Amino acid sequence: MAEVKKRSVMVRGWFLAGLAALAASLLPHDAYAAAVEAPPALTVSGVPAVPAALMEQAKPYLEYRAARLLGWHPVRRSVLIGARLDDSRQLYEVAVPGAAPRQLTFGEEPVIAGEFAPVSGDVTLALADRQGDEQYQIFRVDDGRMVSLTGEDGRNLGVRWTADGKRIGYSTTRRTGLDTDLHIMDPRDPATDRLVMEGRGGGWSFADFSADGKRALLYNYISVATSRLFEIDIETRQLRALVPPTAEPFAFGSARYAPGGRIFAITDFGAEHRYLAEIDRVTGLPRRLNPETSWSVEDFRVDPEGRFLAYVVNENGLSRLRLLDLATGRPRAAPTLPGGILTGLSIAPWGEVGFSLTSASSPGDVWSFDPDRLELTRWTESGATMPPGVEPEIITVKSFDGLAVSGLLYRPDPSRFPGPRPLVMVFHGGPEGQSRPGFLGRSNHMVNELGVALFFPNVRGSTGYGKAFVALDDGPFRREHAVRDVGAFLKRLRRDPGIDKTRMAVSGASYGGYMTLASLIRYPKDFRAGVSIVGISDFVTFLEGTGEYRRDLRRIEYGDERDPAERRKLKAISPLTRADRIRVPLMVVTGANDPRVPPSEADQIVAALRARGGTAWHVVAADEGHGFEKKPNADYQFLATVLFWQRYLLGTAQGALASR
């Protein structure tokens, strides 16, 4: 079970869950007679009654399904998938390609990851939290029942099995709430749990176990630019760094043992982009294996027999699957895949290569291929009830300092929607995230049915463009440089004959919520409305209130609120400090159990806007955290956002300007 990635990478999903809109002018007057009731867990304020007709007209865009590959059963040769076929994501087993999924877990809370035990497949593990609090627990699935192996305390993540399938390693914060310790246990008997290493700070995890289970690779995350790789002797607990530190920061992605004790890893040691490397055990120096140099490798897996490895290159947001022959070091033929995003890369014990693929026309399905025959096999047919989405075009501009920044522009069909179109600019979170050309979900309604263009910028600080680019917004004194990138995009979009420059809006989640608020402040004449989802409004209160286990990691990115000079600058650039400059309607979405961005960040910006008579809609979920995961909540958020865009973006320019 891979370490849970930052949900900033899923920011598209949060926003997409609320973007699609339906113009009120298209509805008959009596369509407003019935209203959509908010789920019991939601508290809404400032939000008008949501017409039930919106739900009926948007249903095809609500009911799509997606499947994500989690692993292989070593005996039955089935696949384990994660999917939401009802109200929340659960685990399912697909016996053979095309078979109906068999449900394995039945809880109310979403299951975010799972795995079968290697070799015997006698144990199924699942990972879930409680109402979005991100205090993840590891569960054993016994006949549909989820039995906690880690109790109820701490944040337990990063499960790795030993090769014989007898033990797991995992990380936990339950000792101090701050430090990440490393434990080993036999999941068949939780009493076998034992501490292997006391971590200092929040960034330790197991990367892999050696074939004999006596050693393990450890990953220590410090920041997006800096991480370290270690090897530990499980019995003696002796720890050694594999790669010596250098004056120039470098980082690792995943790392794994290969047959013969070889160590492979993803790193940017001595390079701008991350590459696939073999770590020399004597010198500790990485040796490049893949030929690509202009884009980063983002994932890899090693064939259990050591014949080849499969890896994925992030090429301007698109995933490119590659195979490398380990005997010769040369590329092997790989199947040609449609443009999209590949996740869940996994190689079965018998050599079958599996993955999940999402694209503009597919919400996500599980595929596999034999590395010799290269014939693709489709395991799931999730499908979508909506028409397929459009492919984006890449827009590249020069920012204020000459830096090239780019984004993805989804245009409506000009044959159906001629003339200049309204536009919503959508920021990803992180800021160590990237907007990529995947499935737009409900937002396909925006493009397909309403003719609204969507633009997803990758401002400085985004991943995918090299380590120099990702560092350009670090600290409080360079933070607003990313906001100035927005001005370069606006200049380009205003000149575009296909864009209605009088009808543009902005949205984003988490850090993207900050970018939304900051953009409304810096460019008040360009945006007519904004939607901030679990967004940061004050960097100082955010840093003081975010989860203790991650506070130091965020200080590296944003600045240290304990330093007087940095604190002053953090306060100066915070949207809350300049909330009086937000003069357009704002919608705010909050998860009451959010451990990353405290709910108070939303409360204080809503209060500030309302105190001066501004328009602020607020939707709060008592059973969610950093974004809405449960379908009833996400559906209502979507419909409320429909109404918001309908009123403040899709109306006439004169009407919107009059509301300022």
mmCIF file of C-alpha atoms in Angstrom, residues 48-293:
data_model
loop_
_atom_site.group_PDB
_atom_site.id
_atom_site.type_symbol
_atom_site.label_atom_id
_atom_site.label_comp_id
_atom_site.label_asym_id
_atom_site.label_seq_id
_atom_site.Cartn_x
_atom_site.Cartn_y
_atom_site.Cartn_z
ATOM 1 C CA PRO A 48 -30.325 29.877 -1.632
ATOM 2 C CA ALA A 49 -32.606 26.890 -2.181
ATOM 3 C CA VAL A 50 -31.102 24.612 -4.806
ATOM 4 C CA PRO A 51 -33.710 23.714 -7.470
ATOM 5 C CA ALA A 52 -34.402 19.982 -7.741
ATOM 6 C CA ALA A 53 -34.520 20.404 -11.498
ATOM 7 C CA LEU A 54 -30.781 21.008 -11.450
ATOM 8 C CA MET A 55 -30.288 17.538 -10.024
ATOM 9 C CA GLU A 56 -32.467 15.983 -12.699
ATOM 10 C CA GLN A 57 -30.762 17.756 -15.564
ATOM 11 C CA ALA A 58 -27.270 17.067 -14.254
ATOM 12 C CA LYS A 59 -27.714 13.418 -13.270
ATOM 13 C CA PRO A 60 -25.768 12.004 -16.234
ATOM 14 C CA TYR A 61 -22.771 13.968 -14.987
ATOM 15 C CA LEU A 62 -23.105 12.711 -11.401
ATOM 16 C CA GLU A 63 -23.140 8.968 -11.879
ATOM 17 C CA TYR A 64 -19.837 8.128 -13.547
ATOM 18 C CA ARG A 65 -17.653 5.434 -11.967
ATOM 19 C CA ALA A 66 -13.897 4.881 -11.876
ATOM 20 C CA ALA A 67 -11.722 1.911 -10.912
ATOM 21 C CA ARG A 68 -8.182 2.045 -9.521
ATOM 22 C CA LEU A 69 -5.795 -0.918 -9.491
ATOM 23 C CA LEU A 70 -4.458 -1.723 -6.012
ATOM 24 C CA GLY A 71 -2.827 -5.102 -6.554
ATOM 25 C CA TRP A 72 -2.949 -8.734 -7.644
ATOM 26 C CA HIS A 73 -4.068 -11.877 -5.823
ATOM 27 C CA PRO A 74 -1.049 -14.197 -6.028
ATOM 28 C CA VAL A 75 -3.116 -17.405 -6.138
ATOM 29 C CA ARG A 76 -6.418 -16.550 -7.805
ATOM 30 C CA ARG A 77 -4.729 -14.187 -10.298
ATOM 31 C CA SER A 78 -7.537 -11.691 -9.749
ATOM 32 C CA VAL A 79 -7.128 -7.948 -9.252
ATOM 33 C CA LEU A 80 -7.937 -5.796 -6.235
ATOM 34 C CA ILE A 81 -9.490 -2.464 -7.123
ATOM 35 C CA GLY A 82 -10.707 0.612 -5.308
ATOM 36 C CA ALA A 83 -13.973 2.045 -6.612
ATOM 37 C CA ARG A 84 -17.012 4.020 -5.549
ATOM 38 C CA LEU A 85 -20.015 2.045 -6.750
ATOM 39 C CA ASP A 86 -22.300 3.419 -4.044
ATOM 40 C CA ASP A 87 -21.813 6.363 -1.653
ATOM 41 C CA SER A 88 -18.143 5.826 -0.764
ATOM 42 C CA ARG A 89 -15.023 4.138 -2.119
ATOM 43 C CA GLN A 90 -14.587 0.501 -1.105
ATOM 44 C CA LEU A 91 -12.472 -2.515 -2.040
ATOM 45 C CA TYR A 92 -13.572 -4.953 -4.750
ATOM 46 C CA GLU A 93 -12.084 -8.043 -6.348
ATOM 47 C CA VAL A 94 -12.389 -8.694 -10.083
ATOM 48 C CA ALA A 95 -11.880 -12.404 -10.771
ATOM 49 C CA VAL A 96 -11.193 -12.219 -14.511
ATOM 50 C CA PRO A 97 -11.202 -9.411 -17.092
ATOM 51 C CA GLY A 98 -14.723 -8.103 -17.522
ATOM 52 C CA ALA A 99 -16.173 -9.897 -14.488
ATOM 53 C CA ALA A 100 -18.521 -8.122 -12.106
ATOM 54 C CA PRO A 101 -16.621 -6.725 -9.098
ATOM 55 C CA ARG A 102 -17.104 -8.614 -5.806
ATOM 56 C CA GLN A 103 -17.338 -6.218 -2.879
ATOM 57 C CA LEU A 104 -14.902 -6.883 -0.017
ATOM 58 C CA THR A 105 -15.479 -3.948 2.352
ATOM 59 C CA PHE A 106 -18.770 -2.379 3.363
ATOM 60 C CA GLY A 107 -18.011 0.494 5.722
ATOM 61 C CA GLU A 108 -19.517 3.963 5.556
ATOM 62 C CA GLU A 109 -16.083 5.595 5.496
ATOM 63 C CA PRO A 110 -14.106 5.620 2.221
ATOM 64 C CA VAL A 111 -11.341 3.006 1.934
ATOM 65 C CA ILE A 112 -8.370 4.736 0.350
ATOM 66 C CA ALA A 113 -6.007 1.800 -0.195
ATOM 67 C CA GLY A 114 -5.725 -1.967 0.109
ATOM 68 C CA GLU A 115 -3.559 -4.986 -0.670
ATOM 69 C CA PHE A 116 -3.556 -8.773 -0.777
ATOM 70 C CA ALA A 117 -0.771 -10.587 1.063
ATOM 71 C CA PRO A 118 2.024 -11.781 -1.258
ATOM 72 C CA VAL A 119 2.554 -15.526 -1.867
ATOM 73 C CA SER A 120 -0.565 -16.911 -0.159
ATOM 74 C CA GLY A 121 -3.077 -14.081 -0.568
ATOM 75 C CA ASP A 122 -4.601 -15.163 2.746
ATOM 76 C CA VAL A 123 -4.858 -11.623 4.145
ATOM 77 C CA THR A 124 -6.532 -8.533 2.718
ATOM 78 C CA LEU A 125 -5.556 -5.185 4.214
ATOM 79 C CA ALA A 126 -7.447 -1.912 3.986
ATOM 80 C CA LEU A 127 -6.674 1.686 4.980
ATOM 81 C CA ALA A 128 -9.329 4.148 6.145
ATOM 82 C CA ASP A 129 -9.813 7.127 8.441
ATOM 83 C CA ARG A 130 -12.795 8.513 10.327
ATOM 84 C CA GLN A 131 -14.847 11.239 8.719
ATOM 85 C CA GLY A 132 -11.885 12.706 6.879
ATOM 86 C CA ASP A 133 -9.654 13.231 9.934
ATOM 87 C CA GLU A 134 -6.670 11.527 8.187
ATOM 88 C CA GLN A 135 -5.894 9.540 11.333
ATOM 89 C CA TYR A 136 -5.611 6.458 9.149
ATOM 90 C CA GLN A 137 -5.841 2.990 10.655
ATOM 91 C CA ILE A 138 -4.768 -0.292 9.067
ATOM 92 C CA PHE A 139 -7.491 -2.923 8.938
ATOM 93 C CA ARG A 140 -7.591 -6.624 8.179
ATOM 94 C CA VAL A 141 -10.666 -7.545 6.139
ATOM 95 C CA ASP A 142 -12.330 -10.654 7.621
ATOM 96 C CA ASP A 143 -15.414 -11.755 5.659
ATOM 97 C CA GLY A 144 -16.389 -8.150 4.952
ATOM 98 C CA ARG A 145 -15.669 -6.941 8.480
ATOM 99 C CA MET A 146 -12.815 -4.496 8.989
ATOM 100 C CA VAL A 147 -10.724 -5.359 12.058
ATOM 101 C CA SER A 148 -8.343 -2.609 13.145
ATOM 102 C CA LEU A 149 -4.727 -3.724 13.521
ATOM 103 C CA THR A 150 -3.498 -0.345 14.777
ATOM 104 C CA GLY A 151 -6.173 0.604 17.290
ATOM 105 C CA GLU A 152 -7.727 4.040 17.065
ATOM 106 C CA ASP A 153 -4.814 6.404 17.621
ATOM 107 C CA GLY A 154 -2.236 7.996 15.374
ATOM 108 C CA ARG A 155 -1.750 8.300 11.673
ATOM 109 C CA ASN A 156 -0.767 4.878 10.298
ATOM 110 C CA LEU A 157 0.439 4.708 6.706
ATOM 111 C CA GLY A 158 2.951 3.389 4.198
ATOM 112 C CA VAL A 159 2.250 -0.339 4.453
ATOM 113 C CA ARG A 160 4.881 -2.573 2.830
ATOM 114 C CA TRP A 161 4.792 -6.370 2.807
ATOM 115 C CA THR A 162 7.849 -8.565 3.178
ATOM 116 C CA ALA A 163 8.456 -10.735 0.115
ATOM 117 C CA ASP A 164 7.232 -13.896 1.881
ATOM 118 C CA GLY A 165 3.950 -12.239 2.830
ATOM 119 C CA LYS A 166 4.420 -12.918 6.538
ATOM 120 C CA ARG A 167 4.929 -9.376 7.884
ATOM 121 C CA ILE A 168 4.161 -5.766 7.103
ATOM 122 C CA GLY A 169 6.084 -2.613 7.869
ATOM 123 C CA TYR A 170 4.272 0.665 8.404
ATOM 124 C CA SER A 171 4.718 4.163 9.829
ATOM 125 C CA THR A 172 2.761 5.605 12.734
ATOM 126 C CA THR A 173 2.522 8.818 14.758
ATOM 127 C CA ARG A 174 0.694 7.274 17.714
ATOM 128 C CA ARG A 175 3.650 7.557 20.147
ATOM 129 C CA THR A 176 3.931 11.373 20.137
ATOM 130 C CA GLY A 177 1.488 12.630 17.515
ATOM 131 C CA LEU A 178 4.421 14.378 15.844
ATOM 132 C CA ASP A 179 7.177 11.855 15.153
ATOM 133 C CA THR A 180 6.755 9.088 12.594
ATOM 134 C CA ASP A 181 7.922 5.750 14.009
ATOM 135 C CA LEU A 182 8.437 2.572 12.005
ATOM 136 C CA HIS A 183 6.817 -0.696 13.118
ATOM 137 C CA ILE A 184 6.654 -4.311 11.899
ATOM 138 C CA MET A 185 3.882 -6.836 12.574
ATOM 139 C CA ASP A 186 2.286 -10.030 11.340
ATOM 140 C CA PRO A 187 -1.202 -8.805 10.432
ATOM 141 C CA ARG A 188 -2.620 -12.207 11.339
ATOM 142 C CA ASP A 189 -1.647 -11.472 14.960
ATOM 143 C CA PRO A 190 -1.554 -7.779 15.957
ATOM 144 C CA ALA A 191 0.188 -8.753 19.212
ATOM 145 C CA THR A 192 3.372 -9.268 17.177
ATOM 146 C CA ASP A 193 3.612 -5.524 16.513
ATOM 147 C CA ARG A 194 7.034 -4.126 17.431
ATOM 148 C CA LEU A 195 8.936 -0.876 17.064
ATOM 149 C CA VAL A 196 11.846 -0.908 14.613
ATOM 150 C CA MET A 197 12.841 2.756 14.678
ATOM 151 C CA GLU A 198 11.771 5.902 16.490
ATOM 152 C CA GLY A 199 11.510 8.614 13.894
ATOM 153 C CA ARG A 200 12.295 12.267 14.429
ATOM 154 C CA GLY A 201 9.795 14.408 12.569
ATOM 155 C CA GLY A 202 6.983 13.379 10.296
ATOM 156 C CA GLY A 203 8.606 12.135 7.117
ATOM 157 C CA TRP A 204 9.714 8.489 7.662
ATOM 158 C CA SER A 205 8.304 5.466 5.832
ATOM 159 C CA PHE A 206 9.253 2.015 4.582
ATOM 160 C CA ALA A 207 10.105 1.893 0.878
ATOM 161 C CA ASP A 208 10.725 -1.869 0.465
ATOM 162 C CA PHE A 209 12.038 -5.020 2.121
ATOM 163 C CA SER A 210 14.929 -7.145 0.885
ATOM 164 C CA ALA A 211 14.139 -10.619 -0.479
ATOM 165 C CA ASP A 212 15.127 -12.282 2.810
ATOM 166 C CA GLY A 213 13.266 -9.693 4.899
ATOM 167 C CA LYS A 214 16.373 -8.861 6.944
ATOM 168 C CA ARG A 215 16.865 -5.357 5.573
ATOM 169 C CA ALA A 216 14.600 -2.540 4.494
ATOM 170 C CA LEU A 217 14.854 0.640 2.482
ATOM 171 C CA LEU A 218 13.640 3.691 4.393
ATOM 172 C CA TYR A 219 12.443 6.953 2.888
ATOM 173 C CA ASN A 220 12.789 10.213 4.803
ATOM 174 C CA TYR A 221 10.750 13.058 3.292
ATOM 175 C CA ILE A 222 11.939 16.533 4.287
ATOM 176 C CA SER A 223 10.380 18.646 1.546
ATOM 177 C CA VAL A 224 9.451 18.330 -2.109
ATOM 178 C CA ALA A 225 13.057 19.280 -2.922
ATOM 179 C CA THR A 226 14.847 17.252 -0.265
ATOM 180 C CA SER A 227 14.498 13.649 0.862
ATOM 181 C CA ARG A 228 16.875 10.876 1.843
ATOM 182 C CA LEU A 229 17.178 7.126 1.310
ATOM 183 C CA PHE A 230 18.458 4.784 4.046
ATOM 184 C CA GLU A 231 18.892 1.073 4.608
ATOM 185 C CA ILE A 232 18.230 -0.519 8.001
ATOM 186 C CA ASP A 233 19.106 -3.907 9.423
ATOM 187 C CA ILE A 234 15.819 -5.087 10.954
ATOM 188 C CA GLU A 235 17.404 -7.077 13.792
ATOM 189 C CA THR A 236 20.285 -4.795 14.817
ATOM 190 C CA ARG A 237 18.416 -1.591 13.874
ATOM 191 C CA GLN A 238 21.637 -0.258 12.368
ATOM 192 C CA LEU A 239 20.835 2.557 9.942
ATOM 193 C CA ARG A 240 22.993 3.867 7.112
ATOM 194 C CA ALA A 241 22.462 6.507 4.449
ATOM 195 C CA LEU A 242 22.661 5.077 0.942
ATOM 196 C CA VAL A 243 23.421 8.305 -0.915
ATOM 197 C CA PRO A 244 25.802 10.866 0.611
ATOM 198 C CA PRO A 245 24.491 14.442 1.065
ATOM 199 C CA THR A 246 25.662 17.176 -1.300
ATOM 200 C CA ALA A 247 25.583 20.962 -1.316
ATOM 201 C CA GLU A 248 22.799 20.868 -3.895
ATOM 202 C CA PRO A 249 19.441 19.591 -2.622
ATOM 203 C CA PHE A 250 18.139 16.375 -4.122
ATOM 204 C CA ALA A 251 15.142 14.149 -3.551
ATOM 205 C CA PHE A 252 13.887 10.630 -4.096
ATOM 206 C CA GLY A 253 10.642 9.185 -5.331
ATOM 207 C CA SER A 254 9.964 5.488 -4.830
ATOM 208 C CA ALA A 255 12.792 3.010 -4.175
ATOM 209 C CA ARG A 256 12.840 -0.793 -4.435
ATOM 210 C CA TYR A 257 15.029 -3.827 -4.199
ATOM 211 C CA ALA A 258 15.471 -5.955 -7.323
ATOM 212 C CA PRO A 259 16.588 -9.579 -7.692
ATOM 213 C CA GLY A 260 20.229 -9.971 -6.727
ATOM 214 C CA GLY A 261 19.985 -7.244 -4.104
ATOM 215 C CA ARG A 262 20.180 -4.367 -6.583
ATOM 216 C CA ILE A 263 18.569 -1.099 -5.461
ATOM 217 C CA PHE A 264 16.587 1.033 -7.887
ATOM 218 C CA ALA A 265 15.166 4.473 -7.102
ATOM 219 C CA ILE A 266 13.744 7.610 -8.641
ATOM 220 C CA THR A 267 15.885 10.668 -7.882
ATOM 221 C CA ASP A 268 16.953 14.088 -9.174
ATOM 222 C CA PHE A 269 20.486 13.721 -7.734
ATOM 223 C CA GLY A 270 22.697 15.899 -9.951
ATOM 224 C CA ALA A 271 19.877 16.595 -12.415
ATOM 225 C CA GLU A 272 16.975 18.948 -12.997
ATOM 226 C CA HIS A 273 14.375 16.228 -13.588
ATOM 227 C CA ARG A 274 13.824 13.004 -11.694
ATOM 228 C CA TYR A 275 15.200 9.888 -13.367
ATOM 229 C CA LEU A 276 15.353 6.157 -12.770
ATOM 230 C CA ALA A 277 18.639 5.097 -11.205
ATOM 231 C CA GLU A 278 20.499 2.164 -9.741
ATOM 232 C CA ILE A 279 22.210 3.004 -6.448
ATOM 233 C CA ASP A 280 25.832 1.858 -6.294
ATOM 234 C CA ARG A 281 26.259 0.082 -2.954
ATOM 235 C CA VAL A 282 29.917 1.071 -2.663
ATOM 236 C CA THR A 283 29.925 4.736 -3.678
ATOM 237 C CA GLY A 284 26.274 5.493 -2.974
ATOM 238 C CA LEU A 285 26.032 7.325 -6.285
ATOM 239 C CA PRO A 286 22.966 6.914 -8.515
ATOM 240 C CA ARG A 287 23.513 5.692 -12.087
ATOM 241 C CA ARG A 288 20.903 6.802 -14.620
ATOM 242 C CA LEU A 289 18.980 3.996 -16.341
ATOM 243 C CA ASN A 290 16.343 5.706 -18.470
ATOM 244 C CA PRO A 291 17.177 7.786 -21.564
ATOM 245 C CA GLU A 292 14.584 10.559 -21.044
ATOM 246 C CA THR A 293 16.131 13.790 -19.742
#
